[in-house]
Amino acid sequence: MNLYSLRGLRQIFEGRAVLDIEVLELSSGVSYALLGPNGSGKTSLLHILAFLRPPVMGEVFFQGRKVDWREKALLGLRHKVVLVDQHPIMFTTTVLKNVEYGLRMRGVPFRERRKIAEKCLDRVGMWAFAHRPAHLLSGGETQRVAIARAMACGPEVMLFDEPTASVDVENEAVIDGIVQDLRKEKGISIVFATHKRLEATRLADERIFLFDGRLTGPGGENLFSCTFVQRDQGTVCVIGENIALPVSLAKSGVAPEPPPRSLSGPGRVFIKPDQITLSSIDKREDGMSLQDHVGEVVQMTAEGPNIKVLLDMGVTVRAVLSKEEIKRVRVMVGDRVRVVFGQGAVEPAV
Amino acid sequence: MDFLAQSLAEALRMIWSLDPEMYFIVYVSLYVSFFSTVVASILGVPLGFLVAVNQFRGKRAVITILNTLLALPTVVIGLFVYAFLSRRGMLGHLGLLYTPKAIIIGQVILILPWVATFTLAAVSRIDERYRRTALTLGAGGLQAALAVAREARFGILAAIIAAFGRVIAEIGIAMMLGGNIKGFTRTMTTAMALEHNKGEFVLAVALGVVLLAVSLIMNIALQLVQGKYGGTR
């Protein structure tokens, strides 16, 4: 049974459509990273998943049951799901009382409540702060207490809105560790929004990409604003200052509908990370073509059986190559390489 | 200037010697002000809170009316309530006119908009995240509202203290509805006005000193409460 099923979801905020999701299914016991740039609808989606704001249109199913958005019916659901804000807010009282809040709302007796709260505070390494005024903590400390406060509620699902966006490296490591443990030890389902791809790789089993409120599929990693220009060879998109790539107008699974034949002016394109190949810059096999560009390798990370390569080409482009391919080309971080985009690597995004 | 200094010295002596007449006047003042503040708070705090947290048609109109009522002159209220409480009035049979209760009714009307408006302002300033956090942590609607009210508590307390300061210092209502009856409805302000008319300054100055002292004590109390959690990051 799916944990969440979202159908035909639309959310409008201050007259602007911030979410438009056809179908989204989330499974139980899985950790999801919600990726996307600022304003892509990550927070709006989390608020719906946390039952804090009903969508304008569409249906949400939680654990197989359709969500009834009337306030009375939501209380039971909210007891199972808890959201940790990007900038959590602390009630103006002690740290311990903040952590106890959710338990108090659930009618847990004082002794038990205190025991659980102390355990949760200890888990996030904030036990020493238990009797301090919570609203005077630093950003990282606040984030940790907020996680303890959410953990104390004993939820089945924990949602995090950019948990490490505004904390230092030390706090980030601690928070990462806690999030990992939550899923592994307690089997809690996790959805966290982030724009740190490394964090997403480290903590998530699956990734969901959002752009402009829509699910974009894995191509969402390489989504760029561009200008479409018509040339002899066909439609070309110009990204940044020095990338011009032919656009494949064939219908694919990523783009929901075929774009109009003649594109021009500003728009967006996906570049499929698995259709990019690299080769040594001094090899000139058959001369440089329009498909070829030069980029600098800035980061390489393992991603399952593959290696993800971050290329600085004026804009940051992500390529996914097999380990064998990487060994064959012999690229290192810091190398300048020739970047070849395969036919059909570039598609217009709707 | 001499007579002022003399009056002040006499007044301090009067305060020091626990003059029963003077202290009864102070008692009546505190009594009516206390109860009018309590009643106005019981009505005004929830009113301000509800207007702040709910979105409804005509919300702006309600806020405008409340703000307008802030400027309601005490004599207008006095006249208005008098019309109801006088023997010919609708509530004349209750025999409330020229009693402390009549003063309380008038003063409640005076400060209810104050308490409501300042509560509204205090609650509106509270970050929306408090409510959201309470809800996601499992609070019900009422509990979440209480969590928000708790965050606004200093603002609300300040509203109540300001309202108390307003009623203890007002004279129009106390005079018109209380009638300045010695030993019954004579308050600090009505007594001061009377003593001034008589040209007797000693009691007036003594009451003035007490009035200021009450104000000072109220404000110190507010500072103390705020000091506990009032620090900033």
Coordinates of N, CA and C in Angstrom, one line a residue, chain A residues 47 52 75 78-79 81-83 85 87 89-92 101-102 105-106 135 137 149, chain B residues 127 129-130 132-140 143 147 150-151 153 229 231-233:
Chain A
H47 N 3.7 21.1 2.8 CA 2.6 21.5 3.6 C 1.4 20.7 3.3
L52 N -1.3 20.5 6.4 CA -1.4 21.8 6.9 C -2.2 22.7 6.0
L75 N -6.8 16.1 12.5 CA -6.1 16.0 13.7 C -5.4 14.6 13.8
R78 N -2.6 14.3 11.4 CA -1.4 15.1 11.8 C -0.6 14.4 12.9
H79 N -1.3 13.6 13.7 CA -0.6 12.8 14.7 C 0.4 11.8 14.1
V81 N 2.0 12.4 11.1 CA 3.0 13.1 10.2 C 3.4 14.4 10.9
V82 N 4.7 14.6 10.8 CA 5.2 15.9 11.4 C 6.2 16.5 10.5
L83 N 6.1 17.8 10.4 CA 6.9 18.6 9.5 C 7.9 19.4 10.3
D85 N 10.2 22.6 9.9 CA 10.3 23.8 9.0 C 11.7 24.1 8.7
H87 N 13.1 27.1 8.8 CA 13.6 27.9 9.9 C 12.6 27.6 11.0
I89 N 10.5 27.4 14.4 CA 10.3 28.4 15.4 C 10.1 27.7 16.7
M90 N 10.7 28.3 17.8 CA 10.6 27.7 19.1 C 9.6 28.5 19.9
F91 N 8.8 27.8 20.7 CA 7.9 28.5 21.6 C 8.7 29.1 22.7
T92 N 8.2 30.3 23.1 CA 9.0 31.1 24.1 C 9.0 30.4 25.5
Y101 N 6.1 19.4 23.9 CA 4.8 20.0 23.4 C 3.9 19.0 22.7
G102 N 4.5 18.3 21.7 CA 3.7 17.3 20.9 C 3.1 16.2 21.8
M105 N 0.2 17.5 23.7 CA -1.0 17.6 22.9 C -1.7 16.2 22.7
R106 N -0.8 15.2 22.9 CA -1.4 13.8 22.7 C -1.8 13.2 24.1
H135 N 14.1 30.0 22.6 CA 14.1 31.0 21.5 C 15.5 31.7 21.4
L137 N 18.4 30.0 21.1 CA 19.4 29.1 20.6 C 19.9 29.6 19.2
R149 N 12.0 17.6 18.8 CA 10.6 18.0 19.1 C 9.7 17.1 18.2
Chain B
D127 N 4.3 35.4 14.4 CA 4.6 34.7 13.2 C 3.7 33.5 12.9
R129 N 4.2 30.9 11.7 CA 4.8 29.6 11.9 C 4.5 29.0 13.3
Y130 N 4.1 29.8 14.3 CA 3.8 29.3 15.6 C 2.6 28.4 15.5
R132 N 1.4 27.0 12.7 CA 1.7 25.9 11.9 C 2.5 24.8 12.7
T133 N 3.4 25.3 13.5 CA 4.2 24.4 14.3 C 3.4 23.6 15.3
A134 N 2.5 24.4 16.0 CA 1.6 23.7 16.9 C 0.7 22.7 16.2
L135 N 0.2 23.0 15.1 CA -0.7 22.1 14.4 C 0.1 20.8 13.9
T136 N 1.3 21.0 13.4 CA 2.0 19.8 12.9 C 2.5 18.9 14.1
L137 N 2.6 19.6 15.3 CA 3.0 18.8 16.4 C 1.8 18.1 17.1
G138 N 0.7 18.3 16.5 CA -0.5 17.5 17.0 C -1.5 18.3 17.8
A139 N -1.4 19.7 17.8 CA -2.4 20.5 18.5 C -3.7 20.6 17.7
G140 N -4.8 20.7 18.4 CA -6.1 20.9 17.8 C -6.2 22.4 17.5
Q143 N -6.1 24.5 20.7 CA -4.7 24.4 21.4 C -3.7 25.2 20.6
A147 N -1.5 28.4 21.8 CA -0.1 28.5 21.6 C 0.3 29.9 21.0
R150 N -0.3 32.5 23.7 CA 0.8 32.5 24.6 C 2.0 33.3 24.1
E151 N 2.3 33.2 22.8 CA 3.4 34.0 22.3 C 3.1 35.5 22.3
R153 N 1.5 36.9 24.7 CA 1.1 37.3 26.0 C 1.6 38.6 26.5
Y229 N 11.3 36.4 30.0 CA 11.6 35.8 28.7 C 11.8 36.8 27.6
G231 N 14.3 38.5 26.6 CA 15.6 38.7 25.9 C 15.6 38.5 24.4
T232 N 16.5 39.1 23.7 CA 16.6 38.9 22.3 C 17.8 38.1 22.0
R233 N 17.8 37.6 20.7 CA 18.9 36.7 20.3 C 20.2 37.5 20.2

